[in-house]
Amino acid sequence: MLLTTLVVAACHCLTAVAQVPITLEVSTYDKSSVVPGFIYLAPNTIPFSGPYVFDLNGTTVFKGAGKLSGTVHDFQPCVYQKKQRFCAWQGTTAFGYGSGQAVILDDQFKVIKALPASDYHEFKIVQAIDAQGQYSDTAYLTVYTPVRRDLSAFGVPNEDDQGWVVDCHFRAVDPVSNKVIFDWSSLDHVPLSESYVQPTGGINGYSQRSAWDYFHLDSVARLSGGDYLISSRHTSTIYRISGKDGSITWRLGGKSSDFQLQDFSFDSQHDVRVVSSTADTLTLTLFDNEYNTFVQPPKGLSSGKMIEVNTATKTARLLHQYDSPSKDIGNPSGDGGSVQVIAKGNVFIGWGSDAQVTEHTADGRLVYAARFAVPGSSGNSYRAFKGPFTGIQK
């Protein structure tokens, strides 16, 4: 059972009064049903981009604009070397991906470890204890690398015989030594023809800067047997990857699905996570965007989903759907989004470019909703998290 359970610590902090430009307005709060904790956001609007922590009343606990370099993503509580820490990504972004570093912060929000250069779409530290009882941390990162390829079949004129395409990698890294333990490449395993996003606009494939992002890797999850589940937004596919040789074991969704999806679908998804597993089934969560800004118009409304994948019958079914409070006015999220299973089976959702967070009971009842505002922007936090907070309060 891989269900994430949060043990919420009290906030033992120093206090310093500061002007806060970003606000969190709470519209729904069922205190009897909501799991205690703090809300982690990383709005990406410069100059306000940075790590922020709010309590459930919408009060700012920590304001981090300027604490890290450039744009900040994936800010969350994490465990590193058996201690409660904070993890985040800092760097620059353009055309949907980034160049920067994943960093680990102490309780004073000082960087204590910087990992190898990476993209922002995934940064997770996972703990494990081997058969000999040895403890270890493993960090999972994404890397986007523009490379030369013949793209004439996709309408890209060949200059010097080749165009440019993004090769999406995910890497398992020892965060102590920075040694790469496992490296997987999309171009080595997934043909260009699986993409729903053609070379266009800022990703037209004409130059290194405008390389065609055909795959767009946005999450990595490790299975208990050593394989991986990864999410590709631009192929609308979830892939199971062999942890031994990197081969694709199966595809869920997209143009070449190995499964029949029963009475549901997903499109341009983010943040695929494993909730539980048996010999024949996987229970997963995902954020179903139903909208890709490179493919117009939206196909539907965004939602969080919990699904069951049966590898014996090659079917997948919807267990629960978690809708937005603003679904009646039609507000799909074209970028980002996250789904986190927390204590009591509750589900905490960050709505990406639709700047809100919600919490739902396991059966889908809305028990918390809050919208954040960034001056001069509609607001966007690639992911949002709920967890303990024990750092300095500002």
Tab-separated table of C-alpha atoms in Angstrom:
chain	number	residue	atom	x	y	z
A	1	MET	CA	0.000	0.000	0.000
A	2	LEU	CA	1.549	3.285	-1.101
A	3	LEU	CA	-1.086	5.641	0.267
A	4	THR	CA	0.504	8.916	1.336
A	5	THR	CA	-0.290	9.826	4.938
A	6	LEU	CA	0.780	13.165	6.345
A	7	VAL	CA	1.801	13.561	9.950
A	8	VAL	CA	1.205	17.248	10.543
A	9	ALA	CA	3.655	18.900	12.903
A	10	ALA	CA	2.929	22.021	14.880
A	11	CYS	CA	4.372	25.240	13.482
A	12	HIS	CA	7.256	26.115	15.848
A	13	CYS	CA	8.569	29.252	14.155
A	14	LEU	CA	10.151	32.650	14.511
A	15	THR	CA	7.973	35.534	13.338
A	16	ALA	CA	8.912	38.539	11.223
A	17	VAL	CA	6.238	40.877	9.860
A	18	ALA	CA	6.391	41.412	6.086
A	19	GLN	CA	4.266	42.908	3.365
A	20	VAL	CA	2.659	40.043	1.441
A	21	PRO	CA	1.727	40.619	-2.220
A	22	ILE	CA	0.082	37.216	-2.738
A	23	THR	CA	-3.208	36.472	-1.022
A	24	LEU	CA	-5.210	33.287	-0.448
A	25	GLU	CA	-8.977	33.759	-0.235
A	26	VAL	CA	-10.809	30.842	1.388
A	27	SER	CA	-14.370	30.219	0.189
A	28	THR	CA	-15.097	26.749	1.631
A	29	TYR	CA	-13.750	25.312	4.897
A	30	ASP	CA	-15.443	22.355	6.567
A	31	LYS	CA	-13.254	22.141	9.676
A	32	SER	CA	-14.703	18.815	10.753
A	33	SER	CA	-13.628	17.133	7.512
A	34	VAL	CA	-10.476	18.969	6.422
A	35	VAL	CA	-7.102	17.417	7.282
A	36	PRO	CA	-4.908	19.786	9.370
A	37	GLY	CA	-1.825	21.121	7.632
A	38	PHE	CA	-0.321	23.960	5.628
A	39	ILE	CA	-0.609	24.864	1.947
A	40	TYR	CA	2.534	25.091	-0.188
A	41	LEU	CA	2.456	27.209	-3.356
A	42	ALA	CA	5.076	28.477	-5.798
A	43	PRO	CA	3.467	31.168	-7.996
A	44	ASN	CA	5.584	31.602	-11.110
A	45	THR	CA	4.935	35.314	-11.725
A	46	ILE	CA	8.118	37.416	-11.556
A	47	PRO	CA	8.922	39.279	-9.265
A	48	PHE	CA	6.641	37.406	-6.849
A	49	SER	CA	7.814	33.906	-7.779
A	50	GLY	CA	9.064	31.940	-4.814
A	51	PRO	CA	8.076	29.520	-2.071
A	52	TYR	CA	4.970	30.458	-0.070
A	53	VAL	CA	3.246	28.741	2.838
A	54	PHE	CA	-0.307	29.513	4.026
A	55	ASP	CA	-2.362	28.183	6.887
A	56	LEU	CA	-5.871	26.938	6.211
A	57	ASN	CA	-7.418	30.305	7.100
A	58	GLY	CA	-5.450	31.910	4.259
A	59	THR	CA	-2.906	33.610	6.514
A	60	THR	CA	0.615	33.771	5.124
A	61	VAL	CA	3.062	31.715	7.183
A	62	PHE	CA	6.077	32.181	4.916
A	63	LYS	CA	6.680	34.563	2.013
A	64	GLY	CA	9.578	33.542	-0.167
A	65	ALA	CA	9.757	35.996	-3.082
A	66	GLY	CA	13.435	36.487	-3.869
A	67	LYS	CA	14.578	33.651	-1.604
A	68	LEU	CA	15.526	31.511	-4.600
A	69	SER	CA	16.802	32.321	-8.081
A	70	GLY	CA	14.497	33.038	-11.023
A	71	THR	CA	11.222	31.164	-11.330
A	72	VAL	CA	10.345	28.665	-8.582
A	73	HIS	CA	8.340	25.453	-9.007
A	74	ASP	CA	7.524	22.272	-7.097
A	75	PHE	CA	7.921	23.762	-3.593
A	76	GLN	CA	7.001	21.104	-1.032
A	77	PRO	CA	7.929	19.539	2.304
A	78	CYS	CA	10.303	16.598	1.878
A	79	VAL	CA	12.519	14.241	3.863
A	80	TYR	CA	16.271	14.187	3.203
A	81	GLN	CA	18.732	12.137	5.269
A	82	LYS	CA	15.920	11.335	7.717
A	83	LYS	CA	15.222	15.010	8.473
A	84	GLN	CA	12.225	17.156	7.546
A	85	ARG	CA	13.343	19.578	4.827
A	86	PHE	CA	11.903	21.603	1.960
A	87	CYS	CA	12.389	20.856	-1.736
A	88	ALA	CA	11.995	23.210	-4.698
A	89	TRP	CA	13.181	23.905	-8.223
A	90	GLN	CA	14.709	27.241	-9.324
A	91	GLY	CA	15.697	28.457	-12.777
A	92	THR	CA	14.403	29.912	-16.023
A	93	THR	CA	11.484	28.714	-18.138
A	94	ALA	CA	10.397	29.164	-21.749
A	95	PHE	CA	7.984	27.388	-24.110
A	96	GLY	CA	6.784	25.009	-21.408
A	97	TYR	CA	9.994	23.681	-19.875
A	98	GLY	CA	12.890	24.881	-17.793
A	99	SER	CA	16.622	25.009	-17.194
A	100	GLY	CA	17.774	25.174	-13.605
A	101	GLN	CA	18.402	23.178	-10.439
A	102	ALA	CA	16.462	21.223	-7.863
A	103	VAL	CA	17.450	22.327	-4.361
A	104	ILE	CA	16.966	21.097	-0.794
A	105	LEU	CA	16.414	23.738	1.903
A	106	ASP	CA	16.792	23.659	5.680
A	107	ASP	CA	14.296	25.088	8.169
A	108	GLN	CA	15.784	28.566	7.658
A	109	PHE	CA	15.114	28.227	3.909
A	110	LYS	CA	18.818	28.128	3.114
A	111	VAL	CA	19.999	25.849	0.308
A	112	ILE	CA	21.884	22.886	1.770
A	113	LYS	CA	22.042	20.819	-1.417
A	114	ALA	CA	21.819	21.574	-5.142
A	115	LEU	CA	21.275	18.667	-7.528
A	116	PRO	CA	22.409	18.330	-11.173
A	117	ALA	CA	20.883	20.626	-13.790
A	118	SER	CA	17.286	19.714	-14.519
A	119	ASP	CA	13.868	20.775	-15.771
A	120	TYR	CA	11.112	21.740	-13.312
A	121	HIS	CA	8.434	19.164	-14.117
A	122	GLU	CA	9.521	16.626	-11.519
A	123	PHE	CA	11.486	16.706	-8.287
A	124	LYS	CA	10.746	14.064	-5.693
A	125	ILE	CA	12.944	12.485	-3.005
A	126	VAL	CA	11.940	8.943	-2.105
A	127	GLN	CA	13.235	6.950	0.853
A	128	ALA	CA	14.018	3.234	0.826
A	129	ILE	CA	15.473	0.600	3.147
A	130	ASP	CA	17.171	-2.365	1.454
A	131	ALA	CA	17.284	-6.016	2.519
A	132	GLN	CA	20.314	-5.295	4.701
A	133	GLY	CA	18.500	-2.481	6.492
A	134	GLN	CA	20.471	0.290	4.805
A	135	TYR	CA	18.636	3.595	4.397
A	136	SER	CA	18.935	5.620	1.190
A	137	ASP	CA	17.383	8.615	-0.555
A	138	THR	CA	16.754	8.757	-4.307
A	139	ALA	CA	15.827	11.921	-6.181
A	140	TYR	CA	13.748	11.800	-9.377
A	141	LEU	CA	14.319	14.597	-11.887
A	142	THR	CA	13.290	15.506	-15.426
A	143	VAL	CA	15.691	16.889	-18.042
A	144	TYR	CA	14.655	18.432	-21.374
A	145	THR	CA	17.418	18.375	-24.019
A	146	PRO	CA	16.991	19.834	-27.546
A	147	VAL	CA	18.677	17.588	-30.156
A	148	ARG	CA	18.882	17.421	-33.967
A	149	ARG	CA	16.513	15.141	-35.899
A	150	ASP	CA	15.080	14.867	-39.391
A	151	LEU	CA	11.609	16.421	-38.967
A	152	SER	CA	10.729	16.816	-42.631
A	153	ALA	CA	7.846	14.334	-42.216
A	154	PHE	CA	6.302	16.820	-39.760
A	155	GLY	CA	6.617	19.872	-41.964
A	156	VAL	CA	9.840	21.272	-40.509
A	157	PRO	CA	12.221	22.497	-43.218
A	158	ASN	CA	15.588	20.839	-42.932
A	159	GLU	CA	18.444	23.219	-42.307
A	160	ASP	CA	21.769	21.399	-42.345
A	161	ASP	CA	19.642	18.284	-42.964
A	162	GLN	CA	17.916	18.311	-39.564
A	163	GLY	CA	15.440	20.172	-37.341
A	164	TRP	CA	15.290	20.366	-33.543
A	165	VAL	CA	13.247	18.232	-31.127
A	166	VAL	CA	13.238	17.945	-27.322
A	167	ASP	CA	14.477	14.654	-25.904
A	168	CYS	CA	12.762	14.250	-22.499
A	169	HIS	CA	14.761	12.351	-19.888
A	170	PHE	CA	13.955	11.264	-16.391
A	171	ARG	CA	16.764	10.414	-14.032
A	172	ALA	CA	17.100	8.686	-10.703
A	173	VAL	CA	19.902	10.433	-8.835
A	174	ASP	CA	21.735	9.812	-5.559
A	175	PRO	CA	21.200	13.230	-3.930
A	176	VAL	CA	24.294	12.869	-1.729
A	177	SER	CA	26.823	12.170	-4.495
A	178	ASN	CA	24.748	13.500	-7.463
A	179	LYS	CA	25.484	10.203	-9.234
A	180	VAL	CA	22.919	9.274	-11.906
A	181	ILE	CA	21.537	5.816	-11.082
A	182	PHE	CA	19.042	5.470	-13.950
A	183	ASP	CA	18.503	7.536	-17.082
A	184	TRP	CA	15.637	7.183	-19.576
A	185	SER	CA	15.200	8.975	-22.908
A	186	SER	CA	11.893	9.532	-24.709
A	187	LEU	CA	13.498	9.517	-28.161
A	188	ASP	CA	15.037	6.111	-27.482
A	189	HIS	CA	11.603	4.572	-26.833
A	190	VAL	CA	8.686	6.698	-28.069
A	191	PRO	CA	8.252	7.574	-31.765
A	192	LEU	CA	7.486	11.156	-32.768
A	193	SER	CA	4.230	9.995	-34.350
A	194	GLU	CA	2.650	9.377	-30.898
A	195	SER	CA	2.441	13.113	-30.231
A	196	TYR	CA	-0.806	15.089	-30.499
A	197	VAL	CA	1.161	18.355	-30.550
A	198	GLN	CA	2.672	19.231	-33.910
A	199	PRO	CA	5.598	21.629	-34.456
A	200	THR	CA	4.073	25.094	-34.099
A	201	GLY	CA	4.727	28.587	-32.797
A	202	GLY	CA	7.424	28.676	-30.135
A	203	ILE	CA	8.042	24.924	-30.535
A	204	ASN	CA	8.214	24.855	-34.345
A	205	GLY	CA	11.417	22.789	-34.485
A	206	TYR	CA	13.322	25.340	-36.562
A	207	SER	CA	16.022	26.094	-33.990
A	208	GLN	CA	17.446	24.879	-30.694
A	209	ARG	CA	15.518	27.597	-28.856
A	210	SER	CA	12.240	26.592	-30.546
A	211	ALA	CA	12.769	22.810	-30.458
A	212	TRP	CA	9.603	20.751	-30.911
A	213	ASP	CA	8.447	19.447	-27.527
A	214	TYR	CA	6.752	16.322	-28.870
A	215	PHE	CA	6.603	14.407	-25.566
A	216	HIS	CA	6.487	16.767	-22.573
A	217	LEU	CA	7.315	14.541	-19.612
A	218	ASP	CA	5.601	15.904	-16.487
A	219	SER	CA	5.751	13.269	-13.710
A	220	VAL	CA	7.698	10.214	-12.572
A	221	ALA	CA	6.563	7.653	-9.981
A	222	ARG	CA	8.426	4.562	-8.801
A	223	LEU	CA	6.547	1.277	-8.444
A	224	SER	CA	7.328	-1.138	-5.612
A	225	GLY	CA	8.821	-3.721	-8.003
A	226	GLY	CA	11.320	-1.249	-9.434
A	227	ASP	CA	9.486	-0.125	-12.583
A	228	TYR	CA	8.369	3.456	-13.208
A	229	LEU	CA	5.175	5.212	-14.260
A	230	ILE	CA	5.669	8.373	-16.258
A	231	SER	CA	3.199	10.879	-17.689
A	232	SER	CA	3.522	12.449	-21.132
A	233	ARG	CA	1.265	15.466	-21.642
A	234	HIS	CA	1.760	15.780	-25.392
A	235	THR	CA	0.985	12.125	-26.120
A	236	SER	CA	-1.797	12.010	-23.461
A	237	THR	CA	-0.293	8.718	-22.328
A	238	ILE	CA	0.840	7.074	-19.103
A	239	TYR	CA	3.769	4.698	-19.680
A	240	ARG	CA	5.032	1.857	-17.514
A	241	ILE	CA	8.812	1.749	-17.877
A	242	SER	CA	11.023	-1.231	-17.027
A	243	GLY	CA	13.443	-0.354	-14.237
A	244	LYS	CA	15.894	-2.869	-15.720
A	245	ASP	CA	16.300	-1.773	-19.333
A	246	GLY	CA	13.984	1.237	-19.850
A	247	SER	CA	11.670	-0.581	-22.252
A	248	ILE	CA	7.965	0.295	-22.310
A	249	THR	CA	5.908	-2.428	-20.612
A	250	TRP	CA	2.533	-0.848	-21.439
A	251	ARG	CA	0.731	2.338	-22.428
A	252	LEU	CA	-2.451	3.728	-20.885
A	253	GLY	CA	-4.283	6.282	-23.034
A	254	GLY	CA	-3.053	8.022	-26.156
A	255	LYS	CA	-2.851	6.687	-29.693
A	256	SER	CA	-1.548	3.216	-28.801
A	257	SER	CA	-3.214	2.329	-25.503
A	258	ASP	CA	-2.870	-1.261	-24.280
A	259	PHE	CA	-5.979	-0.811	-22.130
A	260	GLN	CA	-9.662	-0.173	-22.695
A	261	LEU	CA	-10.771	2.898	-20.752
A	262	GLN	CA	-14.259	2.177	-19.406
A	263	ASP	CA	-16.570	5.216	-19.428
A	264	PHE	CA	-13.864	7.820	-18.886
A	265	SER	CA	-10.969	9.467	-20.658
A	266	PHE	CA	-8.118	11.848	-19.900
A	267	ASP	CA	-6.199	14.339	-22.000
A	268	SER	CA	-3.004	16.397	-21.574
A	269	GLN	CA	-2.719	15.133	-17.983
A	270	HIS	CA	-0.283	15.981	-15.195
A	271	ASP	CA	0.982	14.428	-11.963
A	272	VAL	CA	0.279	10.685	-12.210
A	273	ARG	CA	0.789	9.059	-8.779
A	274	VAL	CA	0.470	5.533	-7.393
A	275	VAL	CA	-1.967	5.200	-4.490
A	276	SER	CA	-1.901	1.411	-4.056
A	277	SER	CA	-1.093	-1.787	-5.943
A	278	THR	CA	-1.822	-5.514	-5.998
A	279	ALA	CA	-0.559	-8.263	-8.281
A	280	ASP	CA	-3.060	-7.299	-11.015
A	281	THR	CA	-4.195	-3.752	-10.226
A	282	LEU	CA	-2.846	-0.263	-9.772
A	283	THR	CA	-4.825	2.563	-8.219
A	284	LEU	CA	-3.617	5.883	-9.598
A	285	THR	CA	-4.419	9.570	-9.288
A	286	LEU	CA	-3.891	12.138	-12.014
A	287	PHE	CA	-4.792	15.698	-12.863
A	288	ASP	CA	-6.819	15.586	-16.072
A	289	ASN	CA	-6.338	18.959	-17.771
A	290	GLU	CA	-8.490	18.241	-20.835
A	291	TYR	CA	-6.752	21.278	-22.296
A	292	ASN	CA	-3.404	21.895	-23.943
A	293	THR	CA	-2.577	25.441	-24.976
A	294	PHE	CA	-0.768	24.063	-28.035
A	295	VAL	CA	-3.962	22.235	-29.100
A	296	GLN	CA	-7.078	24.410	-29.276
A	297	PRO	CA	-9.827	24.454	-28.102
A	298	PRO	CA	-10.247	22.743	-24.679
A	299	LYS	CA	-11.720	19.252	-24.907
A	300	GLY	CA	-13.556	19.514	-21.601
A	301	LEU	CA	-13.256	20.672	-17.996
A	302	SER	CA	-10.259	19.878	-15.831
A	303	SER	CA	-10.633	17.542	-12.856
A	304	GLY	CA	-8.749	15.311	-10.484
A	305	LYS	CA	-9.268	11.609	-11.111
A	306	MET	CA	-8.646	8.375	-9.250
A	307	ILE	CA	-8.581	5.334	-11.511
A	308	GLU	CA	-7.989	1.606	-11.250
A	309	VAL	CA	-5.837	-0.104	-13.878
A	310	ASN	CA	-6.301	-3.868	-14.213
A	311	THR	CA	-3.274	-5.397	-15.909
A	312	ALA	CA	-4.922	-8.832	-16.145
A	313	THR	CA	-8.067	-7.726	-17.995
A	314	LYS	CA	-6.349	-4.784	-19.742
A	315	THR	CA	-9.060	-2.393	-18.589
A	316	ALA	CA	-9.092	0.858	-16.633
A	317	ARG	CA	-12.044	2.325	-14.772
A	318	LEU	CA	-12.822	5.576	-12.998
A	319	LEU	CA	-13.121	5.277	-9.217
A	320	HIS	CA	-13.644	8.941	-8.309
A	321	GLN	CA	-13.673	12.305	-10.043
A	322	TYR	CA	-12.913	15.527	-8.171
A	323	ASP	CA	-14.451	18.574	-9.844
A	324	SER	CA	-13.588	22.239	-9.564
A	325	PRO	CA	-15.932	24.585	-7.663
A	326	SER	CA	-15.838	26.760	-10.789
A	327	LYS	CA	-16.851	23.968	-13.188
A	328	ASP	CA	-20.237	25.590	-13.855
A	329	ILE	CA	-18.566	28.571	-15.533
A	330	GLY	CA	-16.151	26.377	-17.463
A	331	ASN	CA	-12.611	27.064	-16.302
A	332	PRO	CA	-10.189	24.434	-17.624
A	333	SER	CA	-6.565	24.521	-16.501
A	334	GLY	CA	-4.274	24.762	-19.505
A	335	ASP	CA	-1.064	24.334	-17.543
A	336	GLY	CA	0.011	22.380	-14.469
A	337	GLY	CA	-2.097	20.707	-11.813
A	338	SER	CA	-1.531	18.154	-9.043
A	339	VAL	CA	-3.415	15.553	-7.012
A	340	GLN	CA	-2.221	14.468	-3.557
A	341	VAL	CA	-3.825	11.765	-1.416
A	342	ILE	CA	-3.461	12.788	2.240
A	343	ALA	CA	-4.656	11.542	5.642
A	344	LYS	CA	-8.179	10.065	6.020
A	345	GLY	CA	-8.133	9.334	2.295
A	346	ASN	CA	-8.796	12.982	1.516
A	347	VAL	CA	-7.557	14.379	-1.773
A	348	PHE	CA	-5.803	17.756	-2.083
A	349	ILE	CA	-5.729	19.324	-5.559
A	350	GLY	CA	-3.725	22.167	-7.052
A	351	TRP	CA	-5.416	23.481	-10.173
A	352	GLY	CA	-2.348	24.811	-12.008
A	353	SER	CA	-3.128	27.854	-14.136
A	354	ASP	CA	-6.629	27.968	-12.641
A	355	ALA	CA	-5.241	29.557	-9.490
A	356	GLN	CA	-6.984	27.636	-6.737
A	357	VAL	CA	-6.581	24.708	-4.357
A	358	THR	CA	-9.284	22.330	-3.124
A	359	GLU	CA	-9.658	19.425	-0.752
A	360	HIS	CA	-12.166	16.627	-1.161
A	361	THR	CA	-13.188	13.607	0.872
A	362	ALA	CA	-12.361	10.240	-0.637
A	363	ASP	CA	-15.812	9.989	-2.204
A	364	GLY	CA	-15.494	13.428	-3.826
A	365	ARG	CA	-17.263	15.844	-1.459
A	366	LEU	CA	-15.706	19.323	-1.525
A	367	VAL	CA	-14.577	20.351	1.984
A	368	TYR	CA	-12.066	23.133	1.245
A	369	ALA	CA	-11.570	25.666	-1.524
A	370	ALA	CA	-9.303	28.692	-1.757
A	371	ARG	CA	-8.174	30.914	-4.613
A	372	PHE	CA	-4.887	32.786	-4.658
A	373	ALA	CA	-4.209	36.116	-6.309
A	374	VAL	CA	-0.952	37.497	-7.676
A	375	PRO	CA	-0.715	41.241	-8.458
A	376	GLY	CA	-0.892	41.848	-12.216
A	377	SER	CA	-1.462	38.175	-13.022
A	378	SER	CA	-4.172	35.552	-13.000
A	379	GLY	CA	-1.814	33.406	-10.921
A	380	ASN	CA	-0.274	30.018	-11.621
A	381	SER	CA	1.372	27.498	-9.304
A	382	TYR	CA	2.511	24.464	-11.289
A	383	ARG	CA	1.733	22.234	-8.321
A	384	ALA	CA	0.329	22.743	-4.829
A	385	PHE	CA	0.963	20.603	-1.765
A	386	LYS	CA	-0.391	20.138	1.715
A	387	GLY	CA	1.886	19.120	4.572
A	388	PRO	CA	3.603	20.006	7.832
A	389	PHE	CA	5.529	23.216	8.368
A	390	THR	CA	8.314	23.638	10.938
A	391	GLY	CA	10.413	26.401	9.393
A	392	ILE	CA	10.987	30.057	10.102
A	393	GLN	CA	7.826	32.100	9.751
A	394	LYS	CA	7.920	35.383	7.791
